[in-house]
Coordinates of C-alpha atoms and ligand atoms in Angstrom, one line a residue:
Chain A
X144 CA 107.0 -80.2 -30.4
X145 CA 106.7 -80.3 -26.5
X146 CA 105.3 -78.2 -24.6
X147 CA 106.0 -79.2 -21.6
X148 CA 108.4 -77.0 -20.2
X149 CA 106.3 -74.4 -19.9
X150 CA 105.1 -75.8 -16.5
X151 CA 108.7 -75.8 -15.4
X152 CA 109.6 -73.8 -12.2
X153 CA 111.7 -70.9 -14.5
X154 CA 114.9 -70.0 -14.2
X155 CA 113.8 -67.0 -11.6
X156 CA 111.1 -65.5 -10.0
X157 CA 109.4 -68.4 -8.7
X158 CA 106.7 -69.0 -11.2
X159 CA 106.8 -71.3 -14.4
X160 CA 107.9 -70.1 -17.9
X161 CA 104.0 -70.1 -18.8
X162 CA 103.7 -67.2 -16.2
X163 CA 106.6 -65.4 -17.9
X164 CA 104.8 -66.0 -21.6
X165 CA 101.5 -64.8 -19.8
X166 CA 103.4 -61.5 -18.2
X167 CA 104.7 -61.2 -21.7
X168 CA 101.4 -60.7 -23.1
X169 CA 99.9 -58.3 -20.5
X170 CA 102.9 -56.2 -21.3
X171 CA 102.8 -56.5 -25.5
X172 CA 98.9 -55.8 -24.7
X173 CA 99.4 -52.6 -22.4
X174 CA 102.2 -51.0 -24.1
X175 CA 99.9 -51.5 -27.3
X176 CA 96.7 -50.6 -25.9
X177 CA 98.4 -46.9 -24.2
X178 CA 100.4 -46.2 -27.7
X179 CA 96.8 -46.2 -29.5
X180 CA 94.8 -44.4 -26.9
X181 CA 97.5 -41.8 -27.7
X182 CA 98.4 -42.9 -31.1
X183 CA 94.3 -42.4 -31.8
X184 CA 94.0 -38.9 -29.8
X185 CA 96.7 -37.1 -31.3
X186 CA 96.9 -38.4 -34.5
X187 CA 92.6 -37.3 -34.7
X188 CA 93.5 -34.0 -33.5
X189 CA 96.4 -33.6 -36.2
X190 CA 94.9 -35.1 -38.8
X191 CA 91.9 -32.7 -38.6
X192 CA 94.4 -30.0 -38.2
X193 CA 96.0 -30.8 -42.1
X194 CA 92.3 -30.8 -43.7
X195 CA 91.8 -26.9 -42.6
X196 CA 92.7 -24.0 -44.4
X197 CA 94.5 -22.4 -41.1
X198 CA 98.0 -22.2 -41.4
X199 CA 98.6 -22.5 -38.2
X200 CA 96.9 -25.3 -37.3
X201 CA 98.0 -27.3 -40.7
X202 CA 101.0 -25.9 -41.0
X203 CA 102.5 -27.4 -37.4
X204 CA 100.7 -30.9 -38.3
X205 CA 101.9 -31.4 -41.5
X206 CA 105.4 -30.7 -40.1
X207 CA 105.0 -33.1 -37.1
X208 CA 103.7 -36.2 -39.5
X209 CA 106.9 -35.7 -41.8
X210 CA 108.9 -35.7 -38.8
X211 CA 107.8 -38.3 -37.0
X212 CA 106.7 -40.7 -39.6
X213 CA 109.9 -40.2 -41.2
X214 CA 112.1 -41.5 -38.1
X215 CA 112.7 -45.0 -38.0
X216 CA 110.3 -46.7 -34.7
X217 CA 113.7 -47.9 -33.0
X218 CA 114.8 -44.5 -33.0
X219 CA 111.6 -43.1 -32.0
X220 CA 112.3 -45.9 -28.3
X221 CA 115.8 -44.3 -27.9
X222 CA 115.2 -41.2 -28.1
X223 CA 112.2 -41.7 -25.3
X224 CA 114.6 -43.5 -23.4
X225 CA 118.2 -42.4 -23.7
X226 CA 118.0 -38.7 -24.9
X227 CA 114.7 -37.3 -23.3
X228 CA 115.9 -37.2 -20.1
X229 CA 118.9 -35.5 -21.0
X230 CA 117.5 -32.6 -22.3
X231 CA 114.0 -31.7 -20.3
X232 CA 115.0 -29.2 -17.7
X233 CA 117.4 -31.3 -15.1
X234 CA 115.0 -31.7 -12.1
X235 CA 112.5 -33.6 -14.8
X236 CA 115.3 -35.2 -15.9
X237 CA 116.8 -36.5 -12.5
X238 CA 113.0 -38.0 -11.6
X239 CA 112.7 -39.7 -15.1
X240 CA 116.1 -41.4 -14.6
X241 CA 115.7 -42.0 -11.0
X242 CA 112.3 -41.7 -9.7
X243 CA 109.6 -42.5 -12.4
X244 CA 108.0 -45.9 -11.8
X245 CA 108.8 -48.3 -15.1
X246 CA 110.5 -45.8 -17.7
X247 CA 111.1 -48.3 -20.2
X248 CA 107.2 -48.7 -20.2
X249 CA 106.2 -45.3 -20.3
X250 CA 109.2 -44.3 -22.9
X251 CA 107.8 -47.1 -25.0
X252 CA 104.5 -46.0 -24.7
X253 CA 105.1 -42.6 -25.5
X254 CA 107.8 -43.6 -28.5
X255 CA 104.9 -46.0 -30.3
X256 CA 102.1 -43.8 -29.8
X257 CA 103.4 -40.6 -30.8
X258 CA 104.9 -42.3 -33.9
X259 CA 102.0 -44.0 -35.0
X260 CA 100.2 -40.7 -34.5
X261 CA 102.0 -39.6 -37.6
X262 CA 100.7 -42.1 -39.4
X263 CA 96.8 -42.3 -38.3
X264 CA 96.7 -38.2 -38.6
X265 CA 97.3 -39.6 -42.3
X266 CA 94.3 -42.1 -42.2
X267 CA 92.1 -39.2 -40.8
X268 CA 93.2 -36.3 -43.2
X269 CA 92.3 -38.6 -46.1
X270 CA 89.3 -40.0 -44.7
X271 CA 88.5 -35.8 -44.3
X272 CA 89.3 -35.3 -47.7
X273 CA 87.8 -38.4 -49.5
X274 CA 84.6 -36.6 -48.7
X275 CA 83.3 -34.6 -51.7
X276 CA 83.9 -30.5 -51.8
X277 CA 80.1 -30.5 -52.1
X278 CA 79.1 -31.7 -48.8
X279 CA 80.9 -29.1 -46.9
X280 CA 79.5 -26.6 -49.3
X281 CA 75.8 -28.0 -48.4
X282 CA 76.5 -28.0 -44.5
X283 CA 77.9 -24.6 -44.4
X284 CA 74.8 -23.4 -46.7
X285 CA 71.9 -24.1 -44.4
X286 CA 74.0 -22.2 -41.6
X287 CA 76.5 -24.7 -40.1
X288 CA 79.7 -23.2 -39.0
X289 CA 82.5 -25.1 -40.0
X290 CA 83.5 -26.5 -36.6
X291 CA 80.0 -27.7 -36.6
X292 CA 80.4 -29.2 -40.3
X293 CA 82.7 -31.2 -38.5
X294 CA 81.4 -32.4 -35.9
X295 CA 78.1 -33.4 -37.4
X296 CA 79.4 -34.5 -41.0
X297 CA 83.2 -34.4 -41.6
X298 CA 84.0 -36.7 -38.5
X299 CA 81.1 -39.1 -38.3
X300 CA 81.7 -39.7 -42.1
X301 CA 85.4 -39.4 -42.3
X302 CA 85.8 -42.0 -39.7
X303 CA 83.6 -44.2 -41.3
X304 CA 85.5 -44.4 -44.6
X305 CA 89.0 -44.8 -42.6
X306 CA 88.0 -47.8 -40.6
X307 CA 90.0 -50.1 -42.5
X308 CA 92.7 -48.5 -42.7
X309 CA 92.4 -47.6 -39.3
X310 CA 92.0 -51.4 -38.5
X311 CA 95.8 -52.0 -40.1
X312 CA 96.9 -49.3 -38.0
X313 CA 96.1 -50.8 -35.0
X314 CA 97.3 -54.4 -36.1
X315 CA 100.8 -52.7 -37.1
X316 CA 100.7 -51.2 -33.2
X317 CA 100.7 -54.6 -31.1
X318 CA 103.7 -55.9 -34.1
X319 CA 105.6 -52.9 -33.6
X320 CA 105.2 -53.4 -29.8
X321 CA 107.8 -55.9 -29.8
X322 CA 110.2 -53.2 -30.9
X323 CA 110.3 -52.1 -27.1
X324 CA 112.3 -55.1 -26.3
X325 CA 115.3 -53.0 -27.5
X326 CA 114.6 -50.6 -24.2
X327 CA 114.4 -53.3 -21.9
X328 CA 110.4 -53.7 -21.7
X329 CA 110.0 -57.5 -21.3
X330 CA 106.7 -57.7 -23.5
X331 CA 106.0 -61.0 -25.3
X332 CA 109.0 -61.5 -28.0
X333 CA 111.5 -60.3 -25.2
X334 CA 109.7 -63.3 -23.0
X335 CA 110.0 -65.6 -25.8
X336 CA 113.7 -65.1 -26.4
X337 CA 114.6 -65.4 -22.8
X338 CA 112.6 -68.5 -22.4
X339 CA 114.6 -69.5 -25.3
X340 CA 117.7 -68.8 -23.8
X341 CA 117.5 -70.8 -20.8
X342 CA 115.2 -74.0 -22.1
X343 CA 116.4 -74.3 -25.8
X344 CA 113.1 -74.6 -26.8
X345 CA 113.3 -71.6 -29.5
X346 CA 110.8 -73.6 -32.0
X347 CA 108.1 -74.2 -29.2
X348 CA 108.3 -71.1 -27.6
X349 CA 107.9 -68.8 -30.8
X350 CA 105.5 -70.6 -32.2
X351 CA 103.6 -69.9 -29.0
X352 CA 104.3 -66.7 -29.9
X353 CA 103.8 -66.4 -32.7
X354 CA 100.1 -67.8 -32.4
X355 CA 99.6 -65.3 -29.5
X356 CA 100.4 -62.1 -32.0
X357 CA 98.0 -64.2 -34.4
X358 CA 95.3 -64.7 -31.8
X359 CA 95.3 -60.6 -30.7
X360 CA 95.4 -59.7 -34.6
X361 CA 91.8 -62.2 -34.8
X362 CA 90.3 -60.7 -31.9
X363 CA 91.7 -56.8 -33.1
X364 CA 90.2 -57.7 -36.8
X365 CA 86.9 -59.5 -35.1
X366 CA 86.2 -56.1 -32.9
X367 CA 86.0 -53.7 -36.2
X368 CA 84.7 -56.0 -38.0
X369 CA 81.8 -55.5 -35.0
X370 CA 82.5 -52.0 -34.7
X371 CA 82.1 -51.1 -38.8
X372 CA 78.7 -53.2 -39.4
X373 CA 77.4 -50.9 -36.3
X374 CA 78.1 -47.3 -38.0
X375 CA 77.2 -49.3 -41.7
X376 CA 75.0 -46.4 -43.7
X377 CA 71.9 -48.4 -45.3
X378 CA 72.5 -47.8 -48.9
X379 CA 75.7 -45.9 -49.0
X380 CA 78.3 -46.9 -51.6
X381 CA 81.3 -45.3 -51.3
X382 CA 82.4 -41.7 -51.7
X383 CA 82.5 -41.4 -55.1
X384 CA 84.0 -38.5 -55.5
Chain B
X140 CA 65.7 -2.7 -51.9
X141 CA 66.9 -5.9 -54.3
X142 CA 66.2 -9.2 -52.3
X143 CA 70.2 -10.1 -54.5
X144 CA 72.1 -7.5 -55.6
X145 CA 75.4 -7.7 -58.1
X146 CA 77.3 -4.6 -58.4
X147 CA 80.4 -5.4 -61.1
X148 CA 81.6 -8.5 -58.6
X149 CA 84.5 -10.2 -60.4
X150 CA 86.1 -13.2 -59.1
X151 CA 89.6 -14.5 -60.2
X152 CA 91.2 -18.4 -60.2
X153 CA 94.9 -17.0 -60.3
X154 CA 94.8 -15.5 -63.5
X155 CA 92.1 -16.9 -64.9
X156 CA 88.9 -14.6 -64.7
X157 CA 85.5 -16.7 -64.0
X158 CA 83.3 -14.2 -63.4
X159 CA 83.3 -10.5 -64.8
X160 CA 81.7 -7.4 -63.6
X161 CA 78.8 -9.1 -63.0
X162 CA 75.5 -7.3 -62.4
X163 CA 72.3 -7.9 -61.7
X164 CA 69.5 -8.3 -59.0
X165 CA 66.6 -10.2 -57.7
X166 CA 63.6 -8.9 -56.5
X167 CA 61.8 -10.2 -53.6
X168 CA 59.4 -12.7 -55.3
X169 CA 60.9 -12.8 -58.4
X170 CA 62.0 -16.0 -60.2
X171 CA 65.2 -15.5 -62.2
X172 CA 66.9 -18.5 -64.0
X173 CA 70.3 -18.4 -65.3
X174 CA 71.7 -20.5 -68.2
X175 CA 75.0 -20.9 -70.3
X176 CA 77.4 -23.4 -71.7
X177 CA 78.9 -25.3 -69.1
X178 CA 82.3 -23.7 -67.5
X179 CA 80.8 -20.1 -68.0
X180 CA 80.5 -19.0 -64.4
X181 CA 76.6 -20.0 -63.8
X182 CA 77.6 -22.3 -60.5
X183 CA 80.4 -19.7 -59.0
X184 CA 78.1 -17.0 -59.5
X185 CA 75.2 -18.9 -57.6
X186 CA 77.5 -19.5 -54.8
X187 CA 78.7 -16.2 -54.4
X188 CA 75.6 -15.1 -53.2
X189 CA 75.7 -17.1 -50.0
X190 CA 79.3 -16.8 -49.9
X191 CA 80.5 -20.2 -50.5
X192 CA 82.5 -19.0 -53.0
X193 CA 84.6 -15.5 -52.4
X194 CA 85.1 -13.2 -54.7
X195 CA 87.9 -10.1 -55.3
X196 CA 85.6 -7.1 -56.5
X197 CA 82.4 -5.9 -57.0
X198 CA 80.0 -5.5 -54.2
X199 CA 77.0 -8.3 -53.1
X200 CA 74.5 -7.1 -51.0
X201 CA 71.9 -10.1 -50.0
X202 CA 69.1 -9.0 -47.7
X203 CA 71.0 -5.7 -46.6
X204 CA 73.6 -7.4 -45.6
X205 CA 77.3 -7.4 -47.8
X206 CA 78.4 -10.8 -48.4
X207 CA 82.2 -9.6 -49.2
X208 CA 82.2 -7.7 -45.6
X209 CA 84.4 -9.6 -43.5
X210 CA 82.4 -8.3 -40.5
X211 CA 78.8 -10.0 -42.0
X212 CA 78.1 -13.3 -40.3
X213 CA 77.9 -15.3 -42.8
X214 CA 76.5 -18.3 -41.3
X215 CA 73.4 -16.6 -40.1
X216 CA 72.9 -14.8 -43.3
X217 CA 73.1 -18.9 -44.6
X218 CA 70.5 -20.2 -42.7
X219 CA 68.0 -17.7 -44.6
X220 CA 69.5 -18.8 -48.1
X221 CA 68.2 -22.2 -49.1
X222 CA 70.5 -23.7 -51.5
X223 CA 69.8 -27.1 -53.5
X224 CA 72.6 -28.4 -55.2
X225 CA 73.2 -30.8 -58.4
X226 CA 74.2 -33.8 -56.3
X227 CA 72.1 -33.9 -53.6
X228 CA 74.2 -33.7 -51.3
X229 CA 72.3 -35.1 -48.5
X230 CA 73.9 -36.3 -45.1
X231 CA 74.5 -40.1 -46.2
X232 CA 75.2 -41.2 -42.4
X233 CA 71.3 -39.4 -41.5
X234 CA 68.1 -40.8 -42.2
X235 CA 65.5 -37.9 -44.0
X236 CA 64.3 -36.6 -40.6
X237 CA 67.7 -35.9 -39.0
X238 CA 68.8 -34.9 -42.6
X239 CA 66.2 -31.9 -42.1
X240 CA 66.8 -31.6 -38.5
X241 CA 70.1 -30.4 -38.2
X242 CA 70.4 -27.3 -38.9
X243 CA 66.8 -26.4 -37.3
X244 CA 68.2 -27.4 -33.9
X245 CA 71.8 -26.3 -34.6
X246 CA 71.6 -23.5 -36.3
X247 CA 68.1 -22.3 -35.5
X248 CA 67.7 -23.6 -32.0
X249 CA 64.8 -25.5 -32.4
X250 CA 63.6 -28.4 -30.5
X251 CA 63.7 -31.9 -31.5
X252 CA 60.1 -32.6 -31.4
X253 CA 59.4 -28.8 -33.3
X254 CA 62.0 -29.3 -35.6
X255 CA 60.8 -33.2 -36.6
X256 CA 57.1 -31.9 -36.6
X257 CA 58.4 -29.0 -38.9
X258 CA 60.4 -31.7 -41.3
X259 CA 57.4 -34.2 -41.4
X260 CA 55.1 -31.3 -42.7
X261 CA 57.5 -30.4 -45.5
X262 CA 58.3 -34.4 -46.3
X263 CA 54.1 -34.7 -46.8
X264 CA 54.0 -31.8 -49.0
X265 CA 57.2 -33.2 -51.3
X266 CA 55.6 -36.6 -51.4
X267 CA 58.3 -38.0 -49.5
X268 CA 56.5 -38.9 -45.8
X269 CA 56.7 -42.7 -46.1
X270 CA 60.4 -42.2 -46.6
X271 CA 61.2 -40.0 -43.5
X272 CA 63.2 -42.7 -41.9
X273 CA 65.1 -44.2 -44.8
X274 CA 68.9 -43.0 -45.3
X275 CA 69.5 -41.0 -48.7
X276 CA 71.3 -44.2 -50.2
X277 CA 68.0 -46.1 -50.4
X278 CA 66.6 -43.3 -51.8
X279 CA 66.1 -42.2 -55.9
X280 CA 67.5 -39.4 -57.5
X281 CA 64.7 -37.7 -57.6
X282 CA 63.4 -38.9 -54.2
X283 CA 66.5 -37.4 -52.7
X284 CA 66.4 -33.9 -54.9
X285 CA 63.1 -33.6 -53.0
X286 CA 64.5 -33.9 -49.9
X287 CA 67.1 -31.6 -50.5
X288 CA 64.6 -29.2 -50.9
X289 CA 62.3 -29.7 -48.3
X290 CA 65.7 -30.0 -46.1
X291 CA 66.3 -26.0 -47.6
X292 CA 62.7 -24.9 -46.8
X293 CA 62.9 -26.1 -43.3
X294 CA 64.7 -23.2 -42.2
X295 CA 62.3 -21.4 -43.4
X296 CA 64.7 -19.7 -46.3
X297 CA 63.5 -15.9 -48.1
X298 CA 65.3 -17.0 -50.7
X299 CA 66.4 -20.1 -52.7
X300 CA 69.4 -20.9 -54.6
X301 CA 69.3 -23.7 -57.0
X302 CA 72.3 -25.0 -59.1
X303 CA 71.7 -27.6 -61.9
X304 CA 68.7 -29.4 -59.8
X305 CA 68.1 -32.0 -62.4
X306 CA 70.8 -32.3 -64.0
X307 CA 72.1 -35.2 -62.4
X308 CA 68.4 -36.9 -62.8
X309 CA 67.4 -39.6 -64.7
X310 CA 64.7 -38.4 -67.2
X311 CA 61.3 -39.7 -66.1
X312 CA 62.7 -38.1 -62.4
X313 CA 62.9 -34.0 -64.0
X314 CA 59.2 -33.8 -63.5
X315 CA 58.9 -34.8 -59.9
X316 CA 61.3 -32.1 -58.9
X317 CA 60.7 -29.9 -61.5
X318 CA 56.6 -29.8 -59.7
X319 CA 58.1 -28.7 -56.4
X320 CA 60.2 -25.9 -57.8
X321 CA 57.3 -25.0 -59.9
X322 CA 55.0 -24.8 -57.0
X323 CA 57.6 -22.7 -54.7
X324 CA 57.1 -20.3 -57.6
X325 CA 53.8 -19.7 -57.7
X326 CA 53.9 -19.4 -54.1
X327 CA 56.0 -16.7 -54.3
X328 CA 59.6 -17.7 -53.3
X329 CA 62.5 -15.9 -54.4
X330 CA 64.3 -17.7 -56.5
X331 CA 68.0 -18.0 -58.4
X332 CA 67.6 -21.2 -60.7
X333 CA 71.0 -22.1 -62.1
X334 CA 69.0 -24.9 -64.6
X335 CA 68.9 -25.5 -68.9
X336 CA 65.5 -26.5 -68.1
X337 CA 63.4 -23.7 -70.7
X338 CA 59.7 -25.3 -69.8
X339 CA 60.5 -24.2 -66.1
X340 CA 62.0 -21.0 -67.3
X341 CA 58.7 -20.6 -69.6
X342 CA 56.0 -21.2 -67.0
X343 CA 57.6 -19.4 -63.9
X344 CA 60.5 -17.1 -64.3
X345 CA 60.1 -14.0 -64.5
X346 CA 63.7 -13.1 -65.7
X347 CA 66.2 -15.2 -67.5
X348 CA 70.0 -14.6 -67.5
X349 CA 72.5 -15.8 -70.3
X350 CA 76.0 -16.3 -69.1
X351 CA 79.1 -16.6 -71.2
X352 CA 82.4 -17.3 -70.0
X353 CA 82.2 -15.5 -66.6
X354 CA 79.8 -12.2 -68.5
X355 CA 76.5 -11.7 -68.2
X356 CA 75.8 -11.2 -72.1
X357 CA 72.1 -11.1 -71.5
X358 CA 70.1 -10.4 -68.8
X359 CA 66.2 -9.9 -69.9
X360 CA 62.5 -10.4 -69.0
X361 CA 61.3 -14.1 -70.0
X362 CA 59.7 -12.4 -73.2
X363 CA 62.2 -11.0 -74.3
X364 CA 64.7 -13.5 -73.7
X365 CA 62.9 -16.1 -75.9
X366 CA 61.3 -14.1 -78.1
X367 CA 64.4 -11.7 -79.1
X368 CA 67.6 -13.0 -77.3
X369 CA 69.9 -9.9 -78.3
X370 CA 73.2 -11.5 -78.8
X371 CA 74.3 -13.9 -81.2
X372 CA 75.7 -16.1 -78.5
X373 CA 72.3 -16.1 -76.5
X374 CA 70.4 -17.4 -79.9
X375 CA 73.3 -20.0 -81.0
X376 CA 73.0 -21.9 -77.3
X377 CA 69.0 -21.4 -77.1
X378 CA 69.3 -22.8 -80.4
X379 CA 71.2 -25.7 -79.6
X380 CA 69.2 -26.7 -76.1
X381 CA 66.0 -26.3 -78.0
X382 CA 66.6 -28.2 -80.5
X383 CA 67.5 -31.8 -78.7
Ligands
LIG432 N1 88.2 -24.2 -58.1 C1 88.9 -23.9 -58.9 N2 89.8 -23.6 -59.8 C2 90.4 -23.0 -60.6 N3 89.2 -23.2 -61.7 C3 88.2 -22.9 -61.5 C4 87.5 -23.9 -59.8 N4 86.4 -23.8 -60.2 C5 85.8 -23.6 -61.2 N5 86.8 -23.1 -61.8 C6 87.1 -23.0 -63.6 O1 85.7 -21.6 -63.5 C7 85.0 -21.6 -64.4 C8 83.8 -21.5 -63.8 O2 83.2 -22.8 -63.0 P1 81.7 -23.1 -62.9 O3 81.2 -21.9 -62.1 O4 81.6 -24.2 -62.4 O5 80.6 -22.7 -64.0 P2 79.2 -23.6 -64.8 O6 78.9 -23.4 -63.5 O7 78.6 -22.3 -65.4 O8 79.2 -24.9 -65.4 C9 85.3 -23.0 -65.1 O9 86.0 -22.9 -66.5 C10 86.0 -24.0 -64.3 O10 86.5 -24.3 -65.0
LIG433 MG1 77.7 -25.6 -62.4

């Protein structure tokens, strides 16, 4: 393998091919992290809504989860990029097509964020529901209101329980961000493809891209393990339903 | 007026009736033991008292308030009624002091210092002050149950409910929990205890209620219950639990 081509001036843009790779990494991280903020926030709210017994809360949340996680991510991308600007009110649609900066980027972030939210919601729901009912009863019995029970018991315990599956969703979002290339986001995979077309160093460039994805994955795993250790409950072994 | 007053309370799960016209009362300062076979509705009955289980017909007045009434502020009522569960149900992510402080601070609005002082006094009383900073998972079952009694007492309850507080304990730990309960009873706490510890019943109970298949079959003074249980079902049950 010869990575010498990376320092050569790129076909366009004035930089080297290495600059293209770095730019790709930047967009991969940006799309993934922004999407994760949406996924985690919306997913948490939806997951909590699904655990309540209030029909107008769990009904819409369930509908959302079923709808969003059963549509392929690629379709989400196309819908946000091509369809949404056509169906929103005219002035907004025109702005989305002509005025909005970086439309591919924002479409990708929204698509990936709202799609992953449905998966996060399921994890949060299952975490909360794995807490034995007696715990809620005990908390209510002391006079806490249901919102207080969520705040002080169900959420802190529920999130602890789902750190491992949430880590895996977080990893998946980085890998799924490559789908954004279909609507023109020049993230890592897109850049690797372009560079291979210009340099024919297909093997090298995709090896490099793979290494970068692995490094990102390892960083996420390390951060999540630190978090898990930090919030670990002394002496606690599982939920023992 | 009685502290707790059940009048023809009935409850169904679908078509299955768990509580059948239950009528009884607990006076202030009274200690009531509820026993009966597994599945007879004891937990359900006791959880009706603080509204953890809703019921469909009859009336239940606790401290002058109707539990079934939609207008009743249940959290406020529950704050005055302590409850202890079979599986302790301490909050695993909080240390012992935080477990005792939580409702004092969030429900009663006590300051953290005042709450902590109260918590530590109660932990001293149940012999666990040395464990104040430990987490529930680091304690034995008997210790956890004593913490959970302290957690209920921290709210200065007017009555205490116990749902088989010693059933999940290893035999050698049962007495440390019963001792705390006996002491409470002797101090005049109003108590409704689901338990099969007949030694405890003999020692401190005023009345014993025997339930079977959702019905209160026997509701007698302690002496009547142990002397001459009227129903055959109660006799059978007693001979079963006393002879092993
Ligand atoms: N959520 C529920 N749905 C249906 N049946 C239930 C439910 N909870 C309890 N039961 C039934 O109600 C009956 C009484 O239960 P419980 O009050 O827990 O009995 P006990 O405490 O005397 O053992 C049992 O037959 C039990 O199977
Ligand atoms: Mg029970």
